[in-house]
Amino acid sequence: MRSTSTGQSRAASGGPEPVRSARSRPRSRPGEGALLREEILAAAEALLDESGDEASLTLRAVAARTGVSTPAVYRHFADKSALIAAVCMRVWEALGRDVREAIASDDDPFQGLRHGALAFMRFGLEHPVQYRLLMMGGPPRPGEPHPEREAATACLRYVAEAIEPCVAAGLLRGDPQQIALRALAAVHGCVALVIAHPYFPWPENPDEFLDQAARLTGLGSAALGWLMSEPRQEPPSTEAFASAFRTFTTELRGS
């Protein structure tokens, strides 16, 4: 803070008054570093959500939003890449909680898998910038953080955990991790397509569309597992598929 005598000296000499930020704050005291780091991350996350583009997220802008100096931000994050990685992972940590809560919301494991897939897709569309950076950003450059590896591995683990009870119940057949890879490819493809091509004629009710995609993933995984476990010499014809699916859906509707 500027002293009174200094201010009088500047005024007397006709020199300009120093400009102070409206958001300026005192230097963090010992032990407050973790709190400041969270404030920096919250400010960076807000800037990222507002702009929808990581190009506008600079350490200078984050410093101004937080009310600290740019060097203060550098004390917590080496560069912009490290800051973006931390922001993305901060949001991404909520994915596991959302998916697990969705899975646990239903006592039936197959319906729990459906709810988990739906929660995953909703999360991606609610955080499109972070999702794109972590799951659609391409290969990382040497020397930069690799948060996308942790995020993708976590996604695979969440899906596999939801699939294991379905395998134990005899509904899904095969290795849970391989089934999870196919399921993750399906739900990720849905999220990525909506983010990348918002101009497509998507239905007005996004929840209904996402639920249909989740059902398609689960039913397709179940049917494929049973077909692969007892392969035929020749694939079924279209007529055979149509007849089998009529019987299949009739039995399920009547159960």
Tab-separated table of C-alpha atoms in Angstrom:
chain	number	residue	atom	x	y	z
A	1	MET	CA	0.000	0.000	0.000
A	2	ARG	CA	1.277	3.507	-0.862
A	3	SER	CA	2.124	5.763	2.102
A	4	THR	CA	0.636	9.272	2.538
A	5	SER	CA	4.005	11.005	2.316
A	6	THR	CA	4.760	9.280	-0.962
A	7	GLY	CA	1.409	10.339	-2.345
A	8	GLN	CA	1.985	13.967	-1.333
A	9	SER	CA	5.434	13.914	-2.930
A	10	ARG	CA	4.022	12.634	-6.237
A	11	ALA	CA	1.198	15.158	-6.175
A	12	ALA	CA	3.599	18.003	-5.482
A	13	SER	CA	5.884	17.032	-8.325
A	14	GLY	CA	2.996	16.711	-10.757
A	15	GLY	CA	3.788	13.052	-11.442
A	16	PRO	CA	1.003	10.585	-12.234
A	17	GLU	CA	-0.678	8.662	-9.458
A	18	PRO	CA	-0.019	4.918	-9.585
A	19	VAL	CA	-2.930	2.875	-10.935
A	20	ARG	CA	-4.285	0.271	-8.542
A	21	SER	CA	-6.536	-2.620	-9.537
A	22	ALA	CA	-10.008	-2.624	-8.034
A	23	ARG	CA	-9.432	-6.283	-7.274
A	24	SER	CA	-5.986	-5.823	-5.704
A	25	ARG	CA	-5.395	-7.873	-2.591
A	26	PRO	CA	-2.650	-8.167	0.009
A	27	ARG	CA	0.099	-10.712	-0.382
A	28	SER	CA	-0.859	-14.161	0.882
A	29	ARG	CA	0.271	-14.968	4.371
A	30	PRO	CA	2.074	-18.229	5.177
A	31	GLY	CA	-0.311	-21.144	4.930
A	32	GLU	CA	-2.699	-19.378	2.537
A	33	GLY	CA	-1.041	-20.689	-0.641
A	34	ALA	CA	-3.518	-23.546	-1.094
A	35	LEU	CA	-6.435	-21.151	-0.740
A	36	LEU	CA	-4.974	-18.800	-3.332
A	37	ARG	CA	-4.396	-21.707	-5.686
A	38	GLU	CA	-8.084	-22.618	-5.472
A	39	GLU	CA	-9.063	-19.006	-6.133
A	40	ILE	CA	-6.809	-18.946	-9.184
A	41	LEU	CA	-8.343	-22.167	-10.467
A	42	ALA	CA	-11.873	-20.881	-9.882
A	43	ALA	CA	-11.079	-17.670	-11.772
A	44	ALA	CA	-9.478	-19.602	-14.631
A	45	GLU	CA	-12.457	-21.953	-14.816
A	46	ALA	CA	-14.850	-19.002	-14.976
A	47	LEU	CA	-12.844	-17.379	-17.767
A	48	LEU	CA	-12.753	-20.636	-19.702
A	49	ASP	CA	-16.504	-21.150	-19.384
A	50	GLU	CA	-17.265	-17.546	-20.336
A	51	SER	CA	-15.097	-17.510	-23.436
A	52	GLY	CA	-15.478	-21.114	-24.552
A	53	ASP	CA	-11.947	-20.930	-25.891
A	54	GLU	CA	-8.703	-21.715	-24.108
A	55	ALA	CA	-6.889	-19.078	-26.205
A	56	SER	CA	-8.418	-16.336	-24.054
A	57	LEU	CA	-7.226	-17.959	-20.843
A	58	THR	CA	-3.956	-16.198	-20.043
A	59	LEU	CA	-2.110	-15.988	-16.757
A	60	ARG	CA	-2.427	-12.197	-16.913
A	61	ALA	CA	-6.227	-12.434	-17.268
A	62	VAL	CA	-6.440	-14.925	-14.421
A	63	ALA	CA	-4.286	-12.677	-12.240
A	64	ALA	CA	-6.560	-9.717	-12.949
A	65	ARG	CA	-9.683	-11.742	-12.181
A	66	THR	CA	-8.202	-13.057	-8.941
A	67	GLY	CA	-6.764	-9.699	-7.856
A	68	VAL	CA	-3.142	-10.799	-7.641
A	69	SER	CA	-0.021	-10.121	-9.651
A	70	THR	CA	0.913	-12.299	-12.603
A	71	PRO	CA	4.062	-13.562	-10.817
A	72	ALA	CA	1.787	-14.766	-8.012
A	73	VAL	CA	0.027	-17.018	-10.511
A	74	TYR	CA	3.379	-18.267	-11.790
A	75	ARG	CA	4.268	-19.349	-8.268
A	76	HIS	CA	1.479	-21.924	-8.493
A	77	PHE	CA	1.528	-22.784	-12.209
A	78	ALA	CA	4.643	-22.879	-14.363
A	79	ASP	CA	2.859	-21.832	-17.530
A	80	LYS	CA	-0.490	-21.629	-19.293
A	81	SER	CA	-0.504	-25.329	-20.179
A	82	ALA	CA	-0.109	-26.300	-16.541
A	83	LEU	CA	-2.931	-23.963	-15.544
A	84	ILE	CA	-5.304	-25.299	-18.212
A	85	ALA	CA	-4.481	-28.863	-17.208
A	86	ALA	CA	-5.257	-28.112	-13.570
A	87	VAL	CA	-8.515	-26.353	-14.456
A	88	CYS	CA	-9.679	-29.261	-16.587
A	89	MET	CA	-8.817	-31.857	-13.978
A	90	ARG	CA	-10.493	-29.792	-11.251
A	91	VAL	CA	-13.766	-30.025	-13.152
A	92	TRP	CA	-13.141	-33.554	-14.339
A	93	GLU	CA	-12.877	-34.891	-10.800
A	94	ALA	CA	-16.614	-34.296	-10.501
A	95	LEU	CA	-17.252	-36.823	-13.285
A	96	GLY	CA	-16.498	-39.812	-11.088
A	97	ARG	CA	-18.872	-38.564	-8.414
A	98	ASP	CA	-21.670	-37.897	-10.919
A	99	VAL	CA	-21.317	-41.267	-12.635
A	100	ARG	CA	-21.086	-43.248	-9.400
A	101	GLU	CA	-24.124	-41.488	-7.948
A	102	ALA	CA	-26.076	-42.180	-11.147
A	103	ILE	CA	-25.120	-45.859	-11.100
A	104	ALA	CA	-26.069	-46.188	-7.432
A	105	SER	CA	-29.440	-44.535	-8.024
A	106	ASP	CA	-30.892	-47.822	-9.320
A	107	ASP	CA	-30.679	-51.223	-7.645
A	108	ASP	CA	-30.742	-52.951	-11.034
A	109	PRO	CA	-27.182	-53.114	-12.459
A	110	PHE	CA	-28.253	-52.850	-16.102
A	111	GLN	CA	-30.387	-49.783	-15.437
A	112	GLY	CA	-27.553	-48.404	-13.302
A	113	LEU	CA	-25.247	-48.760	-16.298
A	114	ARG	CA	-27.736	-46.813	-18.383
A	115	HIS	CA	-27.941	-44.033	-15.800
A	116	GLY	CA	-24.144	-43.916	-15.584
A	117	ALA	CA	-23.801	-43.567	-19.360
A	118	LEU	CA	-26.402	-40.818	-19.334
A	119	ALA	CA	-24.564	-38.971	-16.538
A	120	PHE	CA	-21.308	-39.230	-18.493
A	121	MET	CA	-22.837	-37.695	-21.612
A	122	ARG	CA	-24.598	-34.954	-19.681
A	123	PHE	CA	-21.341	-34.072	-17.960
A	124	GLY	CA	-19.500	-33.789	-21.257
A	125	LEU	CA	-22.112	-31.479	-22.733
A	126	GLU	CA	-22.253	-29.347	-19.582
A	127	HIS	CA	-18.463	-28.877	-19.694
A	128	PRO	CA	-17.760	-28.844	-23.451
A	129	VAL	CA	-14.499	-26.878	-23.301
A	130	GLN	CA	-12.934	-29.076	-20.645
A	131	TYR	CA	-14.260	-32.214	-22.329
A	132	ARG	CA	-12.843	-31.181	-25.677
A	133	LEU	CA	-9.452	-30.357	-24.189
A	134	LEU	CA	-9.195	-33.625	-22.267
A	135	MET	CA	-10.882	-36.097	-24.594
A	136	MET	CA	-10.601	-34.507	-28.038
A	137	GLY	CA	-7.450	-32.405	-27.841
A	138	GLY	CA	-5.158	-34.716	-29.763
A	139	PRO	CA	-1.741	-36.020	-28.680
A	140	PRO	CA	0.053	-33.927	-26.033
A	141	ARG	CA	3.154	-31.987	-26.930
A	142	PRO	CA	6.449	-33.055	-25.326
A	143	GLY	CA	7.142	-31.454	-21.981
A	144	GLU	CA	3.511	-30.507	-21.312
A	145	PRO	CA	1.185	-31.994	-18.670
A	146	HIS	CA	-0.808	-35.074	-19.648
A	147	PRO	CA	-4.162	-34.649	-17.883
A	148	GLU	CA	-5.992	-36.289	-20.765
A	149	ARG	CA	-4.377	-39.624	-19.900
A	150	GLU	CA	-5.634	-39.472	-16.336
A	151	ALA	CA	-9.102	-38.366	-17.464
A	152	ALA	CA	-9.434	-41.040	-20.136
A	153	THR	CA	-8.210	-43.753	-17.768
A	154	ALA	CA	-10.697	-42.593	-15.146
A	155	CYS	CA	-13.529	-42.705	-17.690
A	156	LEU	CA	-12.638	-46.239	-18.673
A	157	ARG	CA	-12.480	-47.281	-15.018
A	158	TYR	CA	-15.903	-45.793	-14.234
A	159	VAL	CA	-17.543	-47.603	-17.140
A	160	ALA	CA	-15.814	-50.911	-16.328
A	161	GLU	CA	-16.956	-50.693	-12.707
A	162	ALA	CA	-20.553	-50.276	-13.867
A	163	ILE	CA	-20.248	-53.205	-16.284
A	164	GLU	CA	-18.854	-55.729	-13.796
A	165	PRO	CA	-22.200	-56.351	-12.009
A	166	CYS	CA	-23.893	-56.850	-15.388
A	167	VAL	CA	-21.298	-59.475	-16.306
A	168	ALA	CA	-21.752	-61.151	-12.923
A	169	ALA	CA	-25.513	-61.249	-13.514
A	170	GLY	CA	-24.992	-62.995	-16.873
A	171	LEU	CA	-26.466	-60.174	-18.944
A	172	LEU	CA	-23.233	-58.990	-20.529
A	173	ARG	CA	-20.647	-61.438	-21.739
A	174	GLY	CA	-16.932	-60.875	-22.127
A	175	ASP	CA	-14.106	-59.051	-20.447
A	176	PRO	CA	-15.481	-56.007	-18.528
A	177	GLN	CA	-12.652	-53.759	-19.686
A	178	GLN	CA	-13.149	-54.666	-23.348
A	179	ILE	CA	-16.897	-54.135	-23.021
A	180	ALA	CA	-16.136	-50.821	-21.337
A	181	LEU	CA	-13.930	-49.775	-24.246
A	182	ARG	CA	-16.772	-50.369	-26.706
A	183	ALA	CA	-19.288	-48.601	-24.461
A	184	LEU	CA	-16.969	-45.636	-23.904
A	185	ALA	CA	-16.392	-45.361	-27.644
A	186	ALA	CA	-20.161	-45.135	-28.129
A	187	VAL	CA	-20.939	-42.538	-25.449
A	188	HIS	CA	-17.819	-40.501	-26.244
A	189	GLY	CA	-18.776	-40.504	-29.902
A	190	CYS	CA	-22.179	-39.091	-28.989
A	191	VAL	CA	-20.725	-36.288	-26.861
A	192	ALA	CA	-17.983	-35.471	-29.368
A	193	LEU	CA	-20.452	-35.300	-32.249
A	194	VAL	CA	-22.765	-32.908	-30.426
A	195	ILE	CA	-19.843	-30.672	-29.394
A	196	ALA	CA	-18.166	-30.687	-32.797
A	197	HIS	CA	-21.345	-30.319	-34.883
A	198	PRO	CA	-23.927	-28.292	-32.964
A	199	TYR	CA	-25.620	-27.357	-36.257
A	200	PHE	CA	-26.809	-30.932	-36.855
A	201	PRO	CA	-30.610	-31.361	-36.543
A	202	TRP	CA	-30.462	-32.526	-32.924
A	203	PRO	CA	-33.825	-33.090	-31.218
A	204	GLU	CA	-35.228	-30.330	-29.050
A	205	ASN	CA	-35.159	-32.563	-25.979
A	206	PRO	CA	-31.461	-33.435	-25.444
A	207	ASP	CA	-32.151	-35.674	-22.440
A	208	GLU	CA	-34.378	-37.923	-24.498
A	209	PHE	CA	-31.734	-38.225	-27.191
A	210	LEU	CA	-28.982	-38.953	-24.662
A	211	ASP	CA	-31.141	-41.574	-22.968
A	212	GLN	CA	-31.720	-43.269	-26.316
A	213	ALA	CA	-27.970	-43.286	-26.922
A	214	ALA	CA	-27.400	-44.805	-23.478
A	215	ARG	CA	-30.012	-47.516	-24.142
A	216	LEU	CA	-28.476	-48.235	-27.540
A	217	THR	CA	-25.065	-48.696	-25.939
A	218	GLY	CA	-26.340	-51.093	-23.278
A	219	LEU	CA	-28.611	-53.172	-25.495
A	220	GLY	CA	-26.013	-53.316	-28.249
A	221	SER	CA	-23.338	-54.482	-25.822
A	222	ALA	CA	-25.631	-57.198	-24.474
A	223	ALA	CA	-26.653	-58.475	-27.902
A	224	LEU	CA	-23.096	-58.412	-29.251
A	225	GLY	CA	-21.732	-60.286	-26.255
A	226	TRP	CA	-24.197	-63.122	-26.644
A	227	LEU	CA	-23.664	-63.338	-30.399
A	228	MET	CA	-19.879	-63.392	-30.010
A	229	SER	CA	-19.957	-66.026	-27.258
A	230	GLU	CA	-21.725	-68.513	-29.532
A	231	PRO	CA	-20.639	-67.620	-33.074
A	232	ARG	CA	-22.244	-69.120	-36.173
A	233	GLN	CA	-20.589	-70.187	-39.373
A	234	GLU	CA	-22.640	-67.646	-41.302
A	235	PRO	CA	-23.993	-64.347	-39.923
A	236	PRO	CA	-27.777	-64.202	-39.481
A	237	SER	CA	-29.719	-62.711	-42.358
A	238	THR	CA	-31.726	-59.526	-42.085
A	239	GLU	CA	-34.912	-61.600	-41.945
A	240	ALA	CA	-33.489	-63.742	-39.137
A	241	PHE	CA	-32.491	-60.649	-37.179
A	242	ALA	CA	-35.941	-59.110	-37.680
A	243	SER	CA	-37.688	-62.276	-36.484
A	244	ALA	CA	-35.404	-62.678	-33.483
A	245	PHE	CA	-35.791	-59.048	-32.439
A	246	ARG	CA	-39.583	-59.277	-32.707
A	247	THR	CA	-39.533	-62.250	-30.352
A	248	PHE	CA	-36.991	-60.570	-28.093
A	249	THR	CA	-38.914	-57.310	-27.699
A	250	THR	CA	-42.240	-59.116	-27.288
A	251	GLU	CA	-40.856	-61.172	-24.427
A	252	LEU	CA	-39.321	-58.146	-22.715
A	253	ARG	CA	-42.482	-56.082	-23.005
A	254	GLY	CA	-44.511	-58.914	-21.538
A	255	SER	CA	-42.168	-59.518	-18.613
